[in-house]
Coordinates of C-alpha atoms in Angstrom, one line a residue:
M191 CA 80.8 184.9 93.6
K192 CA 77.5 184.1 93.0
G193 CA 77.6 180.3 92.7
E194 CA 80.9 179.8 93.5
K195 CA 81.7 176.4 94.7
I196 CA 82.9 176.7 98.4
D197 CA 85.0 173.7 100.4
N198 CA 82.6 173.2 103.4
S199 CA 84.7 171.4 106.0
M200 CA 85.3 173.3 108.6
V201 CA 88.7 175.2 109.4
D202 CA 90.9 173.6 112.0
A203 CA 90.7 175.6 115.2
K204 CA 94.5 175.2 115.1
D205 CA 94.9 177.2 112.1
V206 CA 93.3 179.8 113.6
N207 CA 95.8 182.6 115.0
A208 CA 93.5 183.4 118.3
G209 CA 95.8 183.4 121.1
G210 CA 95.2 179.4 121.8
N211 CA 91.6 180.9 123.3
V212 CA 89.2 179.6 120.5
F213 CA 87.3 176.2 121.4
V214 CA 85.2 174.7 118.8
M215 CA 82.4 172.6 119.4
K216 CA 82.3 168.6 118.9
S217 CA 78.9 167.3 118.2
R218 CA 77.5 164.5 115.6
A219 CA 74.3 166.7 115.6
L220 CA 76.0 170.0 114.1
T221 CA 76.3 168.9 110.5
G222 CA 72.4 168.2 110.3
L223 CA 71.5 171.4 112.2
F224 CA 74.1 173.4 109.9
T225 CA 72.3 171.9 106.5
R226 CA 69.1 172.6 107.8
I227 CA 69.8 176.6 108.9
R228 CA 72.4 177.3 105.5
D229 CA 70.0 176.0 103.2
R230 CA 67.9 179.1 101.6
E231 CA 65.0 177.3 100.6
T232 CA 64.7 177.1 104.8
K233 CA 61.4 178.7 105.9
P234 CA 61.5 181.0 108.5
R235 CA 59.3 178.3 110.9
E236 CA 61.9 175.9 110.3
Y237 CA 64.8 178.3 110.6
V238 CA 64.1 179.3 114.0
H239 CA 63.1 175.6 114.9
Y240 CA 66.6 173.8 113.9
S241 CA 68.3 177.0 115.0
K242 CA 67.3 177.1 118.4
R243 CA 68.2 173.5 118.8
L244 CA 71.9 174.0 117.6
M245 CA 72.0 177.2 119.8
R246 CA 70.8 175.2 123.2
I247 CA 73.6 172.9 122.4
L248 CA 76.2 176.0 122.1
A249 CA 74.8 177.3 125.3
E250 CA 75.4 174.1 127.4
E251 CA 78.8 173.9 125.7
A252 CA 79.7 177.7 126.8
F253 CA 78.4 176.6 130.3
T254 CA 81.8 174.5 130.5
Y255 CA 83.7 177.0 130.4
L256 CA 82.4 178.9 133.3
P257 CA 83.8 178.4 137.1
T258 CA 82.5 175.2 138.2
S259 CA 82.8 174.0 142.1
Q260 CA 82.9 169.8 143.5
T261 CA 79.7 168.8 144.9
T262 CA 78.7 165.6 146.0
V263 CA 75.2 164.1 146.0
M264 CA 73.5 160.8 147.4
T265 CA 71.8 158.6 144.1
P266 CA 68.8 156.5 144.7
T267 CA 70.5 153.7 144.9
H268 CA 72.1 155.1 148.0
V269 CA 75.7 155.4 146.8
P270 CA 77.1 158.6 146.6
Y271 CA 78.4 160.2 143.7
T272 CA 80.8 163.3 143.2
G273 CA 80.5 165.8 140.3
H274 CA 81.1 169.4 139.4
L275 CA 78.3 171.8 138.9
S276 CA 78.8 175.2 137.2
I277 CA 77.9 178.4 138.3
I278 CA 75.1 178.9 136.2
D279 CA 73.9 176.7 138.6
T280 CA 74.9 177.3 141.8
N281 CA 74.9 180.8 141.4
P282 CA 73.1 182.0 138.5
D283 CA 72.8 185.9 140.1
K284 CA 77.1 185.7 139.7
V285 CA 76.4 185.2 135.7
C286 CA 75.5 187.9 133.4
A287 CA 74.3 187.0 129.4
V288 CA 75.1 190.4 127.5
S289 CA 73.5 190.1 123.6
I290 CA 74.5 192.0 120.8
V291 CA 71.4 193.1 119.5
R292 CA 69.7 192.1 117.4
A293 CA 71.1 188.8 116.1
G294 CA 72.5 188.1 119.7
D295 CA 68.8 187.8 121.2
S296 CA 68.2 184.7 119.2
L297 CA 71.2 182.9 121.6
L298 CA 69.9 185.2 124.3
E299 CA 66.9 183.3 124.0
S300 CA 68.1 179.3 124.0
L301 CA 70.6 180.4 126.9
R302 CA 67.8 181.7 129.0
E303 CA 65.5 178.6 128.5
C304 CA 68.6 176.1 129.7
A305 CA 69.9 178.9 132.9
P306 CA 66.2 181.2 133.2
A307 CA 68.0 183.0 136.5
V308 CA 70.9 184.0 134.5
R309 CA 71.3 188.1 134.8
V310 CA 71.1 189.7 131.4
G311 CA 72.6 193.0 129.6
K312 CA 71.9 194.0 126.0
M313 CA 74.3 196.3 123.5
W314 CA 73.0 198.3 120.6
I315 CA 75.7 197.5 118.4
Q316 CA 75.4 197.1 114.5
R317 CA 77.9 197.2 111.1
D318 CA 78.0 200.0 108.9
E319 CA 76.9 198.0 105.7
S320 CA 77.8 201.4 103.7
S321 CA 81.3 201.2 105.0
K322 CA 84.3 199.0 103.4
E323 CA 85.4 197.4 106.4
K324 CA 81.5 197.2 107.7
N325 CA 82.8 199.4 110.9
A326 CA 80.9 198.5 114.1
I327 CA 77.8 201.4 115.2
H328 CA 77.7 201.6 119.1
S329 CA 74.1 202.9 120.1
C330 CA 73.3 202.2 123.8
T331 CA 74.3 199.7 126.5
K332 CA 72.5 198.5 129.5
L333 CA 74.0 196.3 131.9
P334 CA 73.4 195.3 135.5
K335 CA 74.8 197.2 138.0
G336 CA 78.2 194.9 139.9
I337 CA 79.0 193.4 136.4
D338 CA 82.3 193.9 137.1
D339 CA 82.0 191.0 139.8
M340 CA 80.4 188.9 137.4
D341 CA 80.9 186.0 134.7
V342 CA 79.5 187.0 131.5
I343 CA 78.9 185.2 127.8
L344 CA 78.5 187.5 125.6
C345 CA 76.0 186.5 122.8
D346 CA 76.5 186.8 119.0
P347 CA 75.9 184.3 116.3
M348 CA 77.6 185.3 113.8
L349 CA 81.5 186.2 114.3
A350 CA 82.8 188.1 110.8
T351 CA 85.0 190.6 110.7
G352 CA 85.2 191.2 114.4
G353 CA 84.4 194.7 114.3
S354 CA 81.0 194.2 116.6
S355 CA 83.0 191.8 118.8
I356 CA 85.5 193.9 119.7
E357 CA 83.4 197.1 120.8
A358 CA 81.6 194.8 122.6
L359 CA 84.2 193.3 124.4
R360 CA 86.0 196.6 124.9
T361 CA 82.9 198.2 126.5
L362 CA 82.8 195.5 128.7
V363 CA 86.6 195.4 129.6
E364 CA 87.3 199.3 129.7
E365 CA 84.1 201.0 130.8
Y366 CA 82.5 198.6 133.1
G367 CA 85.7 197.0 134.5
V368 CA 85.0 192.8 133.6
K369 CA 88.3 190.7 133.6
Q370 CA 89.1 189.2 130.2
E371 CA 89.4 185.7 132.0
R372 CA 85.9 186.0 133.0
I373 CA 84.4 186.5 129.6
V374 CA 83.3 183.7 127.4
F375 CA 82.2 185.0 123.9
A376 CA 79.5 182.2 122.5
N377 CA 78.9 182.5 118.8
V378 CA 77.6 179.9 116.1
I379 CA 79.3 180.5 113.3
S380 CA 82.6 182.2 112.9
C381 CA 85.8 182.7 110.5
P382 CA 89.6 183.0 110.7
E383 CA 89.6 186.7 109.9
G384 CA 87.0 187.4 112.6
L385 CA 88.7 184.8 114.9
N386 CA 91.7 186.7 114.7
A387 CA 90.8 190.2 115.2
V388 CA 89.1 189.1 118.5
G389 CA 92.1 186.8 119.5
K390 CA 94.8 189.8 119.2
A391 CA 92.6 192.5 120.6
F392 CA 91.5 190.5 123.5
P393 CA 94.0 187.1 124.1
R394 CA 92.3 186.3 127.1
V395 CA 88.7 186.1 126.4
K396 CA 87.6 182.6 125.8
I397 CA 85.9 182.2 122.2
V398 CA 83.3 179.2 121.9
T399 CA 81.8 178.7 118.4
A400 CA 79.9 175.8 117.0
W401 CA 81.6 176.2 113.5
V402 CA 84.5 177.8 111.9
D403 CA 83.9 178.4 107.9
K404 CA 86.8 179.5 105.3
G405 CA 86.6 183.0 105.7
L406 CA 84.9 186.4 104.1
N407 CA 84.2 187.5 100.7
E408 CA 84.9 190.9 99.3
E409 CA 81.5 192.4 101.2
K410 CA 82.8 190.6 104.4
F411 CA 80.0 188.1 104.8
I412 CA 81.1 184.5 105.8
L413 CA 81.3 182.1 103.1
P414 CA 79.4 179.3 102.8
G415 CA 78.0 181.0 105.4
L416 CA 73.9 181.2 105.7
G417 CA 73.4 184.7 105.2
D418 CA 71.8 187.1 108.0
Y419 CA 71.4 185.6 110.8
G420 CA 69.2 188.0 112.6
D421 CA 67.2 188.5 109.4
R422 CA 66.4 184.8 108.8
F423 CA 65.3 184.1 112.3
F424 CA 63.3 187.3 112.9
N425 CA 62.1 186.8 109.7
T426 CA 62.7 190.2 108.3
V427 CA 64.7 188.9 105.2

């Protein structure tokens, strides 16, 4: 309902039945950034600015769920330091970032700013706004050869019903042979309905989300949400 007052607090991931593979970011920076991009008065230029700040944090968080290797470096003080490096830094050719066009391209941009050598794939999937359940329509897929032997980061800023995400994951797993355990699904904003649906369909996929909103309205839009992410980011409102 227009003007309906919504509890703005985040849903606890423990209350989401998604197979235990949901990871919600913890950063004090998020509240201010989400306040900016949720505001309907935020202009397109500002929306892109604050979204990209947020998505770069999300990209770095998503990288931490990829395989790592131990390495020792020498510091300027001539003292060795033993740490870990992600495969995104040591062998980016074995990582593919797959965006669900069009909104997913916004997150892909930020991810590639952090890891410019990562491989890229695209899926043209959109939800049918004329259908009651907002069913996913899959038009085209373009993925690099050998993706079945890569770690994959699936990029889609919004997880609402989960229809588009499930179709993308089905394509990766069933048609291209990518193992669920090697997929990280990164999204900016989600809700219990979408998390539950994706978790039930693909329980071994790791879902990294910046925020979990209260749920969906009758039109299947996230509340309190932020509108259509792709329209606002690419200024096609």
